[in-house]
Amino acid sequence: MPFLKKIALFASLPEASLLTIAEVAGLQRFSNHAYLFREGEEPDFVYCFIEGGVVLVGSGADAQEAVIEFFGPGESVLLPAALLGLPYLVSARATSDGQALLIPAYKLRQLIDQDVALAAQCARVLSGHWRVLISQLKEMKTQGATERLARFLISKAEHETGAATLVLPGMKKEVATRLGIKPETLSRTLRKLKAYGVESDGDSIRIASIERLAALTRPPASQDRPNR
Amino acid sequence: MPFLKKIALFASLPEASLLTIAEVAGLQRFSNHAYLFREGEEPDFVYCFIEGGVVLVGSGADAQEAVIEFFGPGESVLLPAALLGLPYLVSARATSDGQALLIPAYKLRQLIDQDVALAAQCARVLSGHWRVLISQLKEMKTQGATERLARFLISKAEHETGAATLVLPGMKKEVATRLGIKPETLSRTLRKLKAYGVESDGDSIRIASIERLAALTRPPASQDRPNR
DNA sequence: ACCATGGCTTGACTTAGATCAAGAGAGATC
DNA sequence: GATCTCTCTTGATCTAAGTCAAGCCATGGT
């Protein structure tokens, strides 16, 4: 199982642990827009993406969807539900064709109490996930739609300076709810960002200068604020 | 150290682990409104509350504060930053006098690679925290201020049916930003909830019927929706 | 080739919540 | 006991984002 090494959860584990995992892991292909699992279900597996990715969505009341986050190759989802044996709080919908490694939840619950390396790595990966959510929550509570979109785009760019081109990790309407806004508002906000050097064509985006865009997110701070 | 048993992180650990932890843990008293640590600092300790609690706040641009969550007795904060050795993303301000157990971060980073029981328990506690944040994010993205307040109040009540009395876990303005709204809006929203049997006096709240309040959060769902 | 379907954009209008402003109480401090 | 400061409330207005509605364009099926 060469690709175990590509999954953050397993990359740093010693050979012994890898072997045990390889024994219980299964491979699954999935196609775009397919649901890998749904909110409320009992957790059967942890999903680790080798290729392609998913979006985690929570379905609020009404028919509203709340996109929590996008996940791609090397990342894992559902560790929390699997470890605690509690129903999923979110559904996962594929954002492309791909394949994932599935680790049975009950196996993981056994292994984690026996294998220090695995347990410690789980704790570290979960810590990272926690920090991602904290950042998102902070943004939701303190920034407006424009700033959030700007930071989102920057976070999807590889480098942090100069120009960048990137592809949105999902449909525009998914990106919209990830940002906590409606698709219509995303459309308009994206257009507003043209003035800051952001060109969009379908699902690919070109940022002329990341610095310029970043300047948007922290208000001038000092004396003069031209307009706004 | 009898109170190690009262901390969720340690409650289920075997004697051997408890002893190692007791050796490195220190006790600290703190008083209301004091900052235990601030955003951006290097993580020195994990904090486990024996008595009293804190609020985790992230400071967005400008002077805006974003309250992430309240933590009280038995709970721990900062595990993620401590395990990863990354700067805190939030500050912690006491919401009452109290005392906390401090575990040095570097010790924890050592222990977690040696003690399965501890590592596994960290993973489980972090899983729980992750789920709490997911729920909050979902609410932020799909519900209005009124619904969020209602669910918040319900979550602070001990039982889930009948009447309940509760004390807000912090100042009203902290509760407000925890909910992602301004203090003024909290005031008004609280008043709106009077119509649903919620009486407030200072920081104590009386809910006449939790079921009635809960009904608010899931819209009628079926055919007829009176007004709205 | 035709017609659905569904995603995206754009415009006109509405609204939930923010902002600005003023005042009431409750502790502190001198 | 008078004054400051700080939290909370209430009222009047403003605005960012939501809603409703129409149209465009790509995709996919018949």
Short mmCIF file of C-alpha atoms in Angstrom, two decimals, chain B residues 94-183:
data_model
loop_
_atom_site.label_atom_id
_atom_site.label_comp_id
_atom_site.label_asym_id
_atom_site.label_seq_id
_atom_site.Cartn_x
_atom_site.Cartn_y
_atom_site.Cartn_z
CA ALA B 94 -11.73 34.26 32.95
CA THR B 95 -15.49 34.47 33.38
CA SER B 96 -15.25 33.97 37.14
CA ASP B 97 -12.71 33.38 39.86
CA GLY B 98 -11.40 29.85 39.83
CA GLN B 99 -8.48 27.54 39.55
CA ALA B 100 -6.94 25.53 36.78
CA LEU B 101 -4.50 22.72 36.43
CA LEU B 102 -1.64 23.57 34.10
CA ILE B 103 0.18 20.90 32.16
CA PRO B 104 3.39 22.12 30.51
CA ALA B 105 3.03 21.85 26.75
CA TYR B 106 6.44 20.35 26.13
CA LYS B 107 5.78 17.62 28.71
CA LEU B 108 2.53 16.79 27.01
CA ARG B 109 4.26 16.56 23.67
CA GLN B 110 6.66 14.04 25.21
CA LEU B 111 4.02 12.04 27.02
CA ILE B 112 1.68 11.71 24.11
CA ASP B 113 4.20 9.68 22.15
CA GLN B 114 4.77 7.31 25.07
CA ASP B 115 1.42 6.85 26.74
CA VAL B 116 -1.31 5.22 24.66
CA ALA B 117 -4.04 5.87 27.16
CA LEU B 118 -3.27 9.56 27.25
CA ALA B 119 -2.89 9.87 23.49
CA ALA B 120 -6.15 8.07 22.83
CA GLN B 121 -7.98 10.19 25.36
CA CYS B 122 -6.59 13.36 23.79
CA ALA B 123 -7.91 12.19 20.45
CA ARG B 124 -11.34 11.59 21.94
CA VAL B 125 -11.51 14.92 23.72
CA LEU B 126 -10.40 16.71 20.57
CA SER B 127 -13.05 14.83 18.65
CA GLY B 128 -15.67 16.17 20.99
CA HIS B 129 -14.38 19.70 20.59
CA TRP B 130 -14.46 19.34 16.84
CA ARG B 131 -18.09 18.34 16.94
CA VAL B 132 -18.98 21.30 19.11
CA LEU B 133 -17.42 23.65 16.60
CA ILE B 134 -19.11 21.97 13.66
CA SER B 135 -22.48 22.44 15.29
CA GLN B 136 -21.76 26.07 15.91
CA LEU B 137 -20.64 26.65 12.35
CA LYS B 138 -23.74 24.96 10.99
CA GLU B 139 -25.91 27.18 13.13
CA MET B 140 -24.06 30.30 12.08
CA LYS B 141 -24.58 29.48 8.44
CA THR B 142 -28.17 28.34 8.47
CA GLN B 143 -29.99 30.01 11.34
CA GLY B 144 -30.95 33.51 12.29
CA ALA B 145 -30.08 35.24 15.53
CA THR B 146 -33.32 34.24 17.25
CA GLU B 147 -32.92 30.54 16.53
CA ARG B 148 -29.28 30.59 17.55
CA LEU B 149 -30.08 32.22 20.86
CA ALA B 150 -32.85 29.73 21.52
CA ARG B 151 -30.58 26.77 20.86
CA PHE B 152 -27.83 28.30 22.94
CA LEU B 153 -30.12 28.68 25.92
CA ILE B 154 -31.38 25.16 25.53
CA SER B 155 -27.85 23.82 25.39
CA LYS B 156 -27.06 25.50 28.69
CA ALA B 157 -30.04 23.98 30.45
CA GLU B 158 -29.39 20.71 32.26
CA HIS B 159 -32.38 18.76 31.09
CA GLU B 160 -34.17 18.94 27.77
CA THR B 161 -37.80 19.08 28.74
CA GLY B 162 -40.06 21.15 30.94
CA ALA B 163 -38.95 24.33 32.65
CA ALA B 164 -35.40 25.34 33.41
CA THR B 165 -33.41 28.07 35.07
CA LEU B 166 -29.90 28.85 34.06
CA VAL B 167 -27.17 31.40 34.50
CA LEU B 168 -25.41 32.82 31.48
CA PRO B 169 -21.82 31.61 31.31
CA GLY B 170 -20.43 35.12 30.90
CA MET B 171 -21.32 38.74 30.37
CA LYS B 172 -24.13 39.49 27.98
CA LYS B 173 -21.76 41.06 25.53
CA GLU B 174 -19.68 37.89 25.52
CA VAL B 175 -22.74 35.78 24.94
CA ALA B 176 -23.65 38.12 22.10
CA THR B 177 -20.42 37.63 20.17
CA ARG B 178 -20.48 33.91 20.95
CA LEU B 179 -23.72 33.99 18.95
CA GLY B 180 -22.23 36.17 16.27
CA ILE B 181 -24.37 39.22 17.01
CA LYS B 182 -23.96 42.60 18.71
CA PRO B 183 -24.95 43.21 22.34
#
